[in-house]
Amino acid sequence: MIDDHSLSERIIRLALEEDIGLGDLTTTSVVDPDSVGKASLVTRRELVLAGLPVFKRVFHCVSPDIVFKDAFGEGDVVPADKEVTLLSGPLAALLTAERTALNFLQRMSGIATLTRQFVEQIGPLKAKILDTRKTAPGHRLFDKYAVRIGGGVNHRFGLFDGVLIKDNHIAAAGSITRAVEQAKKGVPHTIRIEVEVEDMEGAKEALAAGADIILLDNMHPSRMAEVVRMINGKIKVEASGNMTIDRIKEVAQTNVDFISVGALTHSASAADFSLEVVPE
């Protein structure tokens, strides 16, 4: 389930406020407020279902009287043209909440589906697929949740819960060694320090400086394999940069521990759903 209920609720209510504003002009002018009905949520393509609890919560924020009859659950692979859930309740509420609920569900299921594709490409290899901070502003909680549903692993949530020393930090500090020294002085000992490097020399310096994780940025797989052999299990190694479905297995075969994929959250296509009112 979503980790932070309070933040989840704020995101949902803000999205509804954005869409409804002072009221749903179309629905209030066309639909009898006492009308009840049903609507069917149907997939149009095969997908990994993610965000169903958020989808339901959107409707319940508009009307607590809406009920759901589920045919599939969170994390299920749902074939094309299948009914996911049947909604019943006040017809006006079903129509008013429809778009906001679908927006969340389509994005989250799209992310989960793409994540599953990357995970399946790796197969039994040890590398874990990580997300990044390249998320939709304000939606990171849901984006990263969807990655987990798809079988991926969350990297740091934000700037506050992990140290990742990147090229600009190194430039500002003067060297990898200096940047790691400063980080060790400034953060609790329980926080791991990760350093981004671009070549073997940088990896050796980061290892000598006491980094806990090394991030190989935009490095050719053959070079990655060399660094992994040099590290020899002393610390964890992550690969990043232009990770696509076509090359992810080759990268995993270098024996890195993690592969971070920005595309999971910045380029996932929206999953294809339809919500259709069921005629009486």
PDB file of N, CA and C in Angstrom, residues 125-216:
ATOM      1  N   LEU A 125      19.683 -12.660 -13.454  1.00  0.00           N
ATOM      2  CA  LEU A 125      20.887 -11.902 -13.108  1.00  0.00           C
ATOM      3  C   LEU A 125      20.646 -11.097 -11.832  1.00  0.00           C
ATOM      4  N   LYS A 126      21.714 -10.798 -11.100  1.00  0.00           N
ATOM      5  CA  LYS A 126      21.549 -10.260  -9.745  1.00  0.00           C
ATOM      6  C   LYS A 126      21.152  -8.790  -9.685  1.00  0.00           C
ATOM      7  N   ALA A 127      21.351  -8.039 -10.745  1.00  0.00           N
ATOM      8  CA  ALA A 127      21.107  -6.594 -10.702  1.00  0.00           C
ATOM      9  C   ALA A 127      19.648  -6.279 -10.370  1.00  0.00           C
ATOM     10  N   LYS A 128      19.452  -5.251  -9.552  1.00  0.00           N
ATOM     11  CA  LYS A 128      18.121  -4.753  -9.220  1.00  0.00           C
ATOM     12  C   LYS A 128      17.855  -3.491 -10.040  1.00  0.00           C
ATOM     13  N   ILE A 129      16.629  -3.356 -10.519  1.00  0.00           N
ATOM     14  CA  ILE A 129      16.226  -2.170 -11.272  1.00  0.00           C
ATOM     15  C   ILE A 129      15.782  -1.085 -10.302  1.00  0.00           C
ATOM     16  N   LEU A 130      16.443   0.069 -10.378  1.00  0.00           N
ATOM     17  CA  LEU A 130      16.130   1.197  -9.506  1.00  0.00           C
ATOM     18  C   LEU A 130      15.450   2.317 -10.291  1.00  0.00           C
ATOM     19  N   ASP A 131      14.633   3.083  -9.590  1.00  0.00           N
ATOM     20  CA  ASP A 131      14.095   4.308 -10.166  1.00  0.00           C
ATOM     21  C   ASP A 131      15.033   5.480  -9.856  1.00  0.00           C
ATOM     22  N   THR A 132      14.618   6.689 -10.210  1.00  0.00           N
ATOM     23  CA  THR A 132      15.401   7.902  -9.959  1.00  0.00           C
ATOM     24  C   THR A 132      14.472   8.978  -9.413  1.00  0.00           C
ATOM     25  N   ARG A 133      14.987  10.197  -9.312  1.00  0.00           N
ATOM     26  CA  ARG A 133      14.162  11.326  -8.893  1.00  0.00           C
ATOM     27  C   ARG A 133      13.504  12.018 -10.094  1.00  0.00           C
ATOM     28  N   LYS A 134      13.591  11.416 -11.264  1.00  0.00           N
ATOM     29  CA  LYS A 134      12.988  11.998 -12.470  1.00  0.00           C
ATOM     30  C   LYS A 134      11.507  11.621 -12.530  1.00  0.00           C
ATOM     31  N   THR A 135      10.760  12.185 -11.601  1.00  0.00           N
ATOM     32  CA  THR A 135       9.336  11.888 -11.445  1.00  0.00           C
ATOM     33  C   THR A 135       8.509  13.119 -11.773  1.00  0.00           C
ATOM     34  N   ALA A 136       7.208  12.921 -11.945  1.00  0.00           N
ATOM     35  CA  ALA A 136       6.320  14.064 -12.165  1.00  0.00           C
ATOM     36  C   ALA A 136       6.250  14.888 -10.883  1.00  0.00           C
ATOM     37  N   PRO A 137       6.471  16.212 -10.957  1.00  0.00           N
ATOM     38  CA  PRO A 137       6.432  17.037  -9.746  1.00  0.00           C
ATOM     39  C   PRO A 137       5.124  16.826  -8.972  1.00  0.00           C
ATOM     40  N   GLY A 138       5.270  16.556  -7.683  1.00  0.00           N
ATOM     41  CA  GLY A 138       4.102  16.352  -6.837  1.00  0.00           C
ATOM     42  C   GLY A 138       3.574  14.933  -6.827  1.00  0.00           C
ATOM     43  N   HIS A 139       4.056  14.082  -7.718  1.00  0.00           N
ATOM     44  CA  HIS A 139       3.544  12.716  -7.829  1.00  0.00           C
ATOM     45  C   HIS A 139       4.595  11.668  -7.464  1.00  0.00           C
ATOM     46  N   ARG A 140       5.699  12.058  -6.869  1.00  0.00           N
ATOM     47  CA  ARG A 140       6.784  11.112  -6.615  1.00  0.00           C
ATOM     48  C   ARG A 140       6.349   9.936  -5.755  1.00  0.00           C
ATOM     49  N   LEU A 141       5.514  10.196  -4.757  1.00  0.00           N
ATOM     50  CA  LEU A 141       5.043   9.117  -3.884  1.00  0.00           C
ATOM     51  C   LEU A 141       4.378   8.017  -4.703  1.00  0.00           C
ATOM     52  N   PHE A 142       3.518   8.414  -5.630  1.00  0.00           N
ATOM     53  CA  PHE A 142       2.795   7.443  -6.437  1.00  0.00           C
ATOM     54  C   PHE A 142       3.691   6.822  -7.516  1.00  0.00           C
ATOM     55  N   ASP A 143       4.564   7.631  -8.107  1.00  0.00           N
ATOM     56  CA  ASP A 143       5.467   7.115  -9.140  1.00  0.00           C
ATOM     57  C   ASP A 143       6.369   6.015  -8.575  1.00  0.00           C
ATOM     58  N   LYS A 144       6.938   6.270  -7.417  1.00  0.00           N
ATOM     59  CA  LYS A 144       7.856   5.291  -6.832  1.00  0.00           C
ATOM     60  C   LYS A 144       7.116   4.063  -6.304  1.00  0.00           C
ATOM     61  N   TYR A 145       5.920   4.262  -5.822  1.00  0.00           N
ATOM     62  CA  TYR A 145       5.085   3.125  -5.420  1.00  0.00           C
ATOM     63  C   TYR A 145       4.831   2.224  -6.626  1.00  0.00           C
ATOM     64  N   ALA A 146       4.521   2.821  -7.772  1.00  0.00           N
ATOM     65  CA  ALA A 146       4.244   2.051  -8.981  1.00  0.00           C
ATOM     66  C   ALA A 146       5.465   1.255  -9.430  1.00  0.00           C
ATOM     67  N   VAL A 147       6.658   1.815  -9.254  1.00  0.00           N
ATOM     68  CA  VAL A 147       7.891   1.083  -9.573  1.00  0.00           C
ATOM     69  C   VAL A 147       7.977  -0.188  -8.728  1.00  0.00           C
ATOM     70  N   ARG A 148       7.668  -0.092  -7.445  1.00  0.00           N
ATOM     71  CA  ARG A 148       7.711  -1.273  -6.577  1.00  0.00           C
ATOM     72  C   ARG A 148       6.692  -2.320  -7.009  1.00  0.00           C
ATOM     73  N   ILE A 149       5.508  -1.868  -7.400  1.00  0.00           N
ATOM     74  CA  ILE A 149       4.482  -2.808  -7.850  1.00  0.00           C
ATOM     75  C   ILE A 149       4.967  -3.543  -9.102  1.00  0.00           C
ATOM     76  N   GLY A 150       5.744  -2.862  -9.943  1.00  0.00           N
ATOM     77  CA  GLY A 150       6.265  -3.475 -11.153  1.00  0.00           C
ATOM     78  C   GLY A 150       7.472  -4.367 -10.923  1.00  0.00           C
ATOM     79  N   GLY A 151       7.952  -4.452  -9.681  1.00  0.00           N
ATOM     80  CA  GLY A 151       9.079  -5.328  -9.370  1.00  0.00           C
ATOM     81  C   GLY A 151      10.407  -4.620  -9.255  1.00  0.00           C
ATOM     82  N   GLY A 152      10.398  -3.285  -9.370  1.00  0.00           N
ATOM     83  CA  GLY A 152      11.623  -2.514  -9.204  1.00  0.00           C
ATOM     84  C   GLY A 152      11.876  -2.155  -7.752  1.00  0.00           C
ATOM     85  N   VAL A 153      12.980  -1.445  -7.537  1.00  0.00           N
ATOM     86  CA  VAL A 153      13.397  -1.038  -6.195  1.00  0.00           C
ATOM     87  C   VAL A 153      13.563   0.475  -6.184  1.00  0.00           C
ATOM     88  N   ASN A 154      13.137   1.098  -5.106  1.00  0.00           N
ATOM     89  CA  ASN A 154      13.265   2.552  -4.999  1.00  0.00           C
ATOM     90  C   ASN A 154      14.675   2.970  -4.629  1.00  0.00           C
ATOM     91  N   HIS A 155      15.196   3.957  -5.359  1.00  0.00           N
ATOM     92  CA  HIS A 155      16.420   4.656  -4.962  1.00  0.00           C
ATOM     93  C   HIS A 155      15.984   5.649  -3.880  1.00  0.00           C
ATOM     94  N   ARG A 156      16.826   6.597  -3.525  1.00  0.00           N
ATOM     95  CA  ARG A 156      16.428   7.573  -2.509  1.00  0.00           C
ATOM     96  C   ARG A 156      15.145   8.289  -2.951  1.00  0.00           C
ATOM     97  N   PHE A 157      14.303   8.636  -1.976  1.00  0.00           N
ATOM     98  CA  PHE A 157      13.052   9.318  -2.290  1.00  0.00           C
ATOM     99  C   PHE A 157      13.305  10.756  -2.708  1.00  0.00           C
ATOM    100  N   GLY A 158      14.229  11.421  -2.010  1.00  0.00           N
ATOM    101  CA  GLY A 158      14.526  12.817  -2.318  1.00  0.00           C
ATOM    102  C   GLY A 158      15.936  13.169  -1.874  1.00  0.00           C
ATOM    103  N   LEU A 159      16.213  14.448  -1.832  1.00  0.00           N
ATOM    104  CA  LEU A 159      17.537  14.920  -1.441  1.00  0.00           C
ATOM    105  C   LEU A 159      17.815  14.725   0.041  1.00  0.00           C
ATOM    106  N   PHE A 160      16.786  14.430   0.805  1.00  0.00           N
ATOM    107  CA  PHE A 160      16.885  14.403   2.260  1.00  0.00           C
ATOM    108  C   PHE A 160      17.220  13.032   2.840  1.00  0.00           C
ATOM    109  N   ASP A 161      17.132  11.958   2.034  1.00  0.00           N
ATOM    110  CA  ASP A 161      17.289  10.633   2.627  1.00  0.00           C
ATOM    111  C   ASP A 161      18.434   9.823   2.018  1.00  0.00           C
ATOM    112  N   GLY A 162      19.359  10.480   1.355  1.00  0.00           N
ATOM    113  CA  GLY A 162      20.514   9.783   0.815  1.00  0.00           C
ATOM    114  C   GLY A 162      21.531  10.760   0.260  1.00  0.00           C
ATOM    115  N   VAL A 163      22.798  10.350   0.249  1.00  0.00           N
ATOM    116  CA  VAL A 163      23.865  11.179  -0.302  1.00  0.00           C
ATOM    117  C   VAL A 163      24.297  10.589  -1.636  1.00  0.00           C
ATOM    118  N   LEU A 164      24.169  11.365  -2.686  1.00  0.00           N
ATOM    119  CA  LEU A 164      24.645  10.971  -4.008  1.00  0.00           C
ATOM    120  C   LEU A 164      25.490  12.120  -4.551  1.00  0.00           C
ATOM    121  N   ILE A 165      26.798  11.930  -4.523  1.00  0.00           N
ATOM    122  CA  ILE A 165      27.735  12.960  -4.957  1.00  0.00           C
ATOM    123  C   ILE A 165      27.901  12.848  -6.467  1.00  0.00           C
ATOM    124  N   LYS A 166      27.403  13.845  -7.190  1.00  0.00           N
ATOM    125  CA  LYS A 166      27.440  13.827  -8.648  1.00  0.00           C
ATOM    126  C   LYS A 166      28.544  14.744  -9.161  1.00  0.00           C
ATOM    127  N   ASP A 167      28.642  14.837 -10.484  1.00  0.00           N
ATOM    128  CA  ASP A 167      29.757  15.567 -11.085  1.00  0.00           C
ATOM    129  C   ASP A 167      29.827  17.025 -10.645  1.00  0.00           C
ATOM    130  N   ASN A 168      28.684  17.680 -10.503  1.00  0.00           N
ATOM    131  CA  ASN A 168      28.690  19.082 -10.086  1.00  0.00           C
ATOM    132  C   ASN A 168      29.114  19.248  -8.626  1.00  0.00           C
ATOM    133  N   HIS A 169      28.746  18.270  -7.787  1.00  0.00           N
ATOM    134  CA  HIS A 169      29.217  18.309  -6.394  1.00  0.00           C
ATOM    135  C   HIS A 169      30.740  18.155  -6.352  1.00  0.00           C
ATOM    136  N   ILE A 170      31.248  17.249  -7.175  1.00  0.00           N
ATOM    137  CA  ILE A 170      32.698  17.024  -7.220  1.00  0.00           C
ATOM    138  C   ILE A 170      33.417  18.273  -7.711  1.00  0.00           C
ATOM    139  N   ALA A 171      32.852  18.912  -8.738  1.00  0.00           N
ATOM    140  CA  ALA A 171      33.451  20.145  -9.258  1.00  0.00           C
ATOM    141  C   ALA A 171      33.450  21.237  -8.194  1.00  0.00           C
ATOM    142  N   ALA A 172      32.344  21.312  -7.446  1.00  0.00           N
ATOM    143  CA  ALA A 172      32.251  22.346  -6.398  1.00  0.00           C
ATOM    144  C   ALA A 172      33.207  22.069  -5.247  1.00  0.00           C
ATOM    145  N   ALA A 173      33.386  20.792  -4.911  1.00  0.00           N
ATOM    146  CA  ALA A 173      34.265  20.436  -3.793  1.00  0.00           C
ATOM    147  C   ALA A 173      35.735  20.449  -4.176  1.00  0.00           C
ATOM    148  N   GLY A 174      36.028  20.208  -5.451  1.00  0.00           N
ATOM    149  CA  GLY A 174      37.405  20.209  -5.917  1.00  0.00           C
ATOM    150  C   GLY A 174      37.930  18.844  -6.307  1.00  0.00           C
ATOM    151  N   SER A 175      37.380  17.781  -5.726  1.00  0.00           N
ATOM    152  CA  SER A 175      37.802  16.421  -6.067  1.00  0.00           C
ATOM    153  C   SER A 175      36.831  15.432  -5.450  1.00  0.00           C
ATOM    154  N   ILE A 176      36.898  14.194  -5.922  1.00  0.00           N
ATOM    155  CA  ILE A 176      36.073  13.146  -5.335  1.00  0.00           C
ATOM    156  C   ILE A 176      36.444  12.942  -3.871  1.00  0.00           C
ATOM    157  N   THR A 177      37.743  12.897  -3.609  1.00  0.00           N
ATOM    158  CA  THR A 177      38.211  12.674  -2.239  1.00  0.00           C
ATOM    159  C   THR A 177      37.697  13.740  -1.293  1.00  0.00           C
ATOM    160  N   ARG A 178      37.806  14.985  -1.709  1.00  0.00           N
ATOM    161  CA  ARG A 178      37.354  16.094  -0.874  1.00  0.00           C
ATOM    162  C   ARG A 178      35.838  16.035  -0.664  1.00  0.00           C
ATOM    163  N   ALA A 179      35.098  15.699  -1.702  1.00  0.00           N
ATOM    164  CA  ALA A 179      33.640  15.632  -1.597  1.00  0.00           C
ATOM    165  C   ALA A 179      33.217  14.543  -0.618  1.00  0.00           C
ATOM    166  N   VAL A 180      33.861  13.381  -0.683  1.00  0.00           N
ATOM    167  CA  VAL A 180      33.524  12.288   0.229  1.00  0.00           C
ATOM    168  C   VAL A 180      33.892  12.664   1.664  1.00  0.00           C
ATOM    169  N   GLU A 181      35.050  13.271   1.848  1.00  0.00           N
ATOM    170  CA  GLU A 181      35.463  13.704   3.195  1.00  0.00           C
ATOM    171  C   GLU A 181      34.435  14.650   3.803  1.00  0.00           C
ATOM    172  N   GLN A 182      33.989  15.616   3.017  1.00  0.00           N
ATOM    173  CA  GLN A 182      33.015  16.590   3.514  1.00  0.00           C
ATOM    174  C   GLN A 182      31.683  15.913   3.826  1.00  0.00           C
ATOM    175  N   ALA A 183      31.272  14.973   2.975  1.00  0.00           N
ATOM    176  CA  ALA A 183      30.013  14.275   3.213  1.00  0.00           C
ATOM    177  C   ALA A 183      30.064  13.468   4.501  1.00  0.00           C
ATOM    178  N   LYS A 184      31.185  12.807   4.747  1.00  0.00           N
ATOM    179  CA  LYS A 184      31.321  11.997   5.955  1.00  0.00           C
ATOM    180  C   LYS A 184      31.251  12.854   7.225  1.00  0.00           C
ATOM    181  N   LYS A 185      31.700  14.086   7.119  1.00  0.00           N
ATOM    182  CA  LYS A 185      31.625  14.995   8.262  1.00  0.00           C
ATOM    183  C   LYS A 185      30.211  15.538   8.470  1.00  0.00           C
ATOM    184  N   GLY A 186      29.451  15.606   7.391  1.00  0.00           N
ATOM    185  CA  GLY A 186      28.182  16.325   7.452  1.00  0.00           C
ATOM    186  C   GLY A 186      26.937  15.495   7.616  1.00  0.00           C
ATOM    187  N   VAL A 187      27.030  14.158   7.465  1.00  0.00           N
ATOM    188  CA  VAL A 187      25.823  13.334   7.564  1.00  0.00           C
ATOM    189  C   VAL A 187      26.014  12.264   8.626  1.00  0.00           C
ATOM    190  N   PRO A 188      24.931  11.725   9.186  1.00  0.00           N
ATOM    191  CA  PRO A 188      25.047  10.649  10.182  1.00  0.00           C
ATOM    192  C   PRO A 188      25.758   9.427   9.608  1.00  0.00           C
ATOM    193  N   HIS A 189      26.379   8.662  10.476  1.00  0.00           N
ATOM    194  CA  HIS A 189      27.144   7.495  10.028  1.00  0.00           C
ATOM    195  C   HIS A 189      26.250   6.407   9.435  1.00  0.00           C
ATOM    196  N   THR A 190      24.944   6.479   9.694  1.00  0.00           N
ATOM    197  CA  THR A 190      24.014   5.484   9.173  1.00  0.00           C
ATOM    198  C   THR A 190      23.654   5.725   7.710  1.00  0.00           C
ATOM    199  N   ILE A 191      24.008   6.887   7.164  1.00  0.00           N
ATOM    200  CA  ILE A 191      23.695   7.222   5.773  1.00  0.00           C
ATOM    201  C   ILE A 191      24.825   6.754   4.860  1.00  0.00           C
ATOM    202  N   ARG A 192      24.468   5.994   3.836  1.00  0.00           N
ATOM    203  CA  ARG A 192      25.473   5.552   2.876  1.00  0.00           C
ATOM    204  C   ARG A 192      25.811   6.674   1.891  1.00  0.00           C
ATOM    205  N   ILE A 193      27.056   6.704   1.471  1.00  0.00           N
ATOM    206  CA  ILE A 193      27.529   7.748   0.564  1.00  0.00           C
ATOM    207  C   ILE A 193      27.818   7.121  -0.794  1.00  0.00           C
ATOM    208  N   GLU A 194      27.123   7.618  -1.799  1.00  0.00           N
ATOM    209  CA  GLU A 194      27.290   7.133  -3.165  1.00  0.00           C
ATOM    210  C   GLU A 194      27.985   8.203  -3.998  1.00  0.00           C
ATOM    211  N   VAL A 195      28.876   7.777  -4.871  1.00  0.00           N
ATOM    212  CA  VAL A 195      29.645   8.709  -5.691  1.00  0.00           C
ATOM    213  C   VAL A 195      29.507   8.335  -7.160  1.00  0.00           C
ATOM    214  N   GLU A 196      29.173   9.321  -7.981  1.00  0.00           N
ATOM    215  CA  GLU A 196      29.092   9.128  -9.426  1.00  0.00           C
ATOM    216  C   GLU A 196      30.470   9.296 -10.051  1.00  0.00           C
ATOM    217  N   VAL A 197      30.871   8.333 -10.877  1.00  0.00           N
ATOM    218  CA  VAL A 197      32.165   8.411 -11.565  1.00  0.00           C
ATOM    219  C   VAL A 197      31.962   8.094 -13.046  1.00  0.00           C
ATOM    220  N   GLU A 198      32.939   8.512 -13.836  1.00  0.00           N
ATOM    221  CA  GLU A 198      32.829   8.342 -15.284  1.00  0.00           C
ATOM    222  C   GLU A 198      33.924   7.448 -15.867  1.00  0.00           C
ATOM    223  N   ASP A 199      34.909   7.068 -15.045  1.00  0.00           N
ATOM    224  CA  ASP A 199      36.007   6.250 -15.561  1.00  0.00           C
ATOM    225  C   ASP A 199      36.643   5.457 -14.426  1.00  0.00           C
ATOM    226  N   MET A 200      37.624   4.640 -14.784  1.00  0.00           N
ATOM    227  CA  MET A 200      38.294   3.783 -13.810  1.00  0.00           C
ATOM    228  C   MET A 200      39.015   4.603 -12.749  1.00  0.00           C
ATOM    229  N   GLU A 201      39.657   5.687 -13.164  1.00  0.00           N
ATOM    230  CA  GLU A 201      40.386   6.528 -12.208  1.00  0.00           C
ATOM    231  C   GLU A 201      39.443   7.082 -11.142  1.00  0.00           C
ATOM    232  N   GLY A 202      38.286   7.541 -11.583  1.00  0.00           N
ATOM    233  CA  GLY A 202      37.309   8.062 -10.635  1.00  0.00           C
ATOM    234  C   GLY A 202      36.821   6.980  -9.689  1.00  0.00           C
ATOM    235  N   ALA A 203      36.608   5.766 -10.206  1.00  0.00           N
ATOM    236  CA  ALA A 203      36.164   4.657  -9.364  1.00  0.00           C
ATOM    237  C   ALA A 203      37.211   4.317  -8.304  1.00  0.00           C
ATOM    238  N   LYS A 204      38.474   4.302  -8.699  1.00  0.00           N
ATOM    239  CA  LYS A 204      39.546   4.004  -7.747  1.00  0.00           C
ATOM    240  C   LYS A 204      39.623   5.085  -6.663  1.00  0.00           C
ATOM    241  N   GLU A 205      39.468   6.336  -7.068  1.00  0.00           N
ATOM    242  CA  GLU A 205      39.530   7.420  -6.089  1.00  0.00           C
ATOM    243  C   GLU A 205      38.357   7.346  -5.112  1.00  0.00           C
ATOM    244  N   ALA A 206      37.158   7.058  -5.646  1.00  0.00           N
ATOM    245  CA  ALA A 206      35.976   6.962  -4.783  1.00  0.00           C
ATOM    246  C   ALA A 206      36.121   5.805  -3.802  1.00  0.00           C
ATOM    247  N   LEU A 207      36.648   4.682  -4.264  1.00  0.00           N
ATOM    248  CA  LEU A 207      36.850   3.531  -3.386  1.00  0.00           C
ATOM    249  C   LEU A 207      37.852   3.869  -2.290  1.00  0.00           C
ATOM    250  N   ALA A 208      38.951   4.490  -2.657  1.00  0.00           N
ATOM    251  CA  ALA A 208      39.983   4.856  -1.676  1.00  0.00           C
ATOM    252  C   ALA A 208      39.476   5.896  -0.682  1.00  0.00           C
ATOM    253  N   ALA A 209      38.568   6.743  -1.137  1.00  0.00           N
ATOM    254  CA  ALA A 209      38.046   7.803  -0.259  1.00  0.00           C
ATOM    255  C   ALA A 209      37.031   7.286   0.742  1.00  0.00           C
ATOM    256  N   GLY A 210      36.540   6.066   0.528  1.00  0.00           N
ATOM    257  CA  GLY A 210      35.601   5.481   1.485  1.00  0.00           C
ATOM    258  C   GLY A 210      34.149   5.538   1.077  1.00  0.00           C
ATOM    259  N   ALA A 211      33.872   5.662  -0.218  1.00  0.00           N
ATOM    260  CA  ALA A 211      32.483   5.654  -0.681  1.00  0.00           C
ATOM    261  C   ALA A 211      31.854   4.294  -0.385  1.00  0.00           C
ATOM    262  N   ASP A 212      30.550   4.286  -0.155  1.00  0.00           N
ATOM    263  CA  ASP A 212      29.822   3.047   0.113  1.00  0.00           C
ATOM    264  C   ASP A 212      29.261   2.426  -1.168  1.00  0.00           C
ATOM    265  N   ILE A 213      28.977   3.267  -2.151  1.00  0.00           N
ATOM    266  CA  ILE A 213      28.435   2.815  -3.430  1.00  0.00           C
ATOM    267  C   ILE A 213      29.083   3.659  -4.529  1.00  0.00           C
ATOM    268  N   ILE A 214      29.372   3.042  -5.657  1.00  0.00           N
ATOM    269  CA  ILE A 214      29.894   3.781  -6.801  1.00  0.00           C
ATOM    270  C   ILE A 214      28.869   3.705  -7.924  1.00  0.00           C
ATOM    271  N   LEU A 215      28.560   4.849  -8.498  1.00  0.00           N
ATOM    272  CA  LEU A 215      27.626   4.943  -9.623  1.00  0.00           C
ATOM    273  C   LEU A 215      28.420   5.153 -10.905  1.00  0.00           C
ATOM    274  N   LEU A 216      28.330   4.199 -11.813  1.00  0.00           N
ATOM    275  CA  LEU A 216      29.029   4.286 -13.100  1.00  0.00           C
ATOM    276  C   LEU A 216      28.112   4.991 -14.087  1.00  0.00           C
TER     277      LEU A 216
END
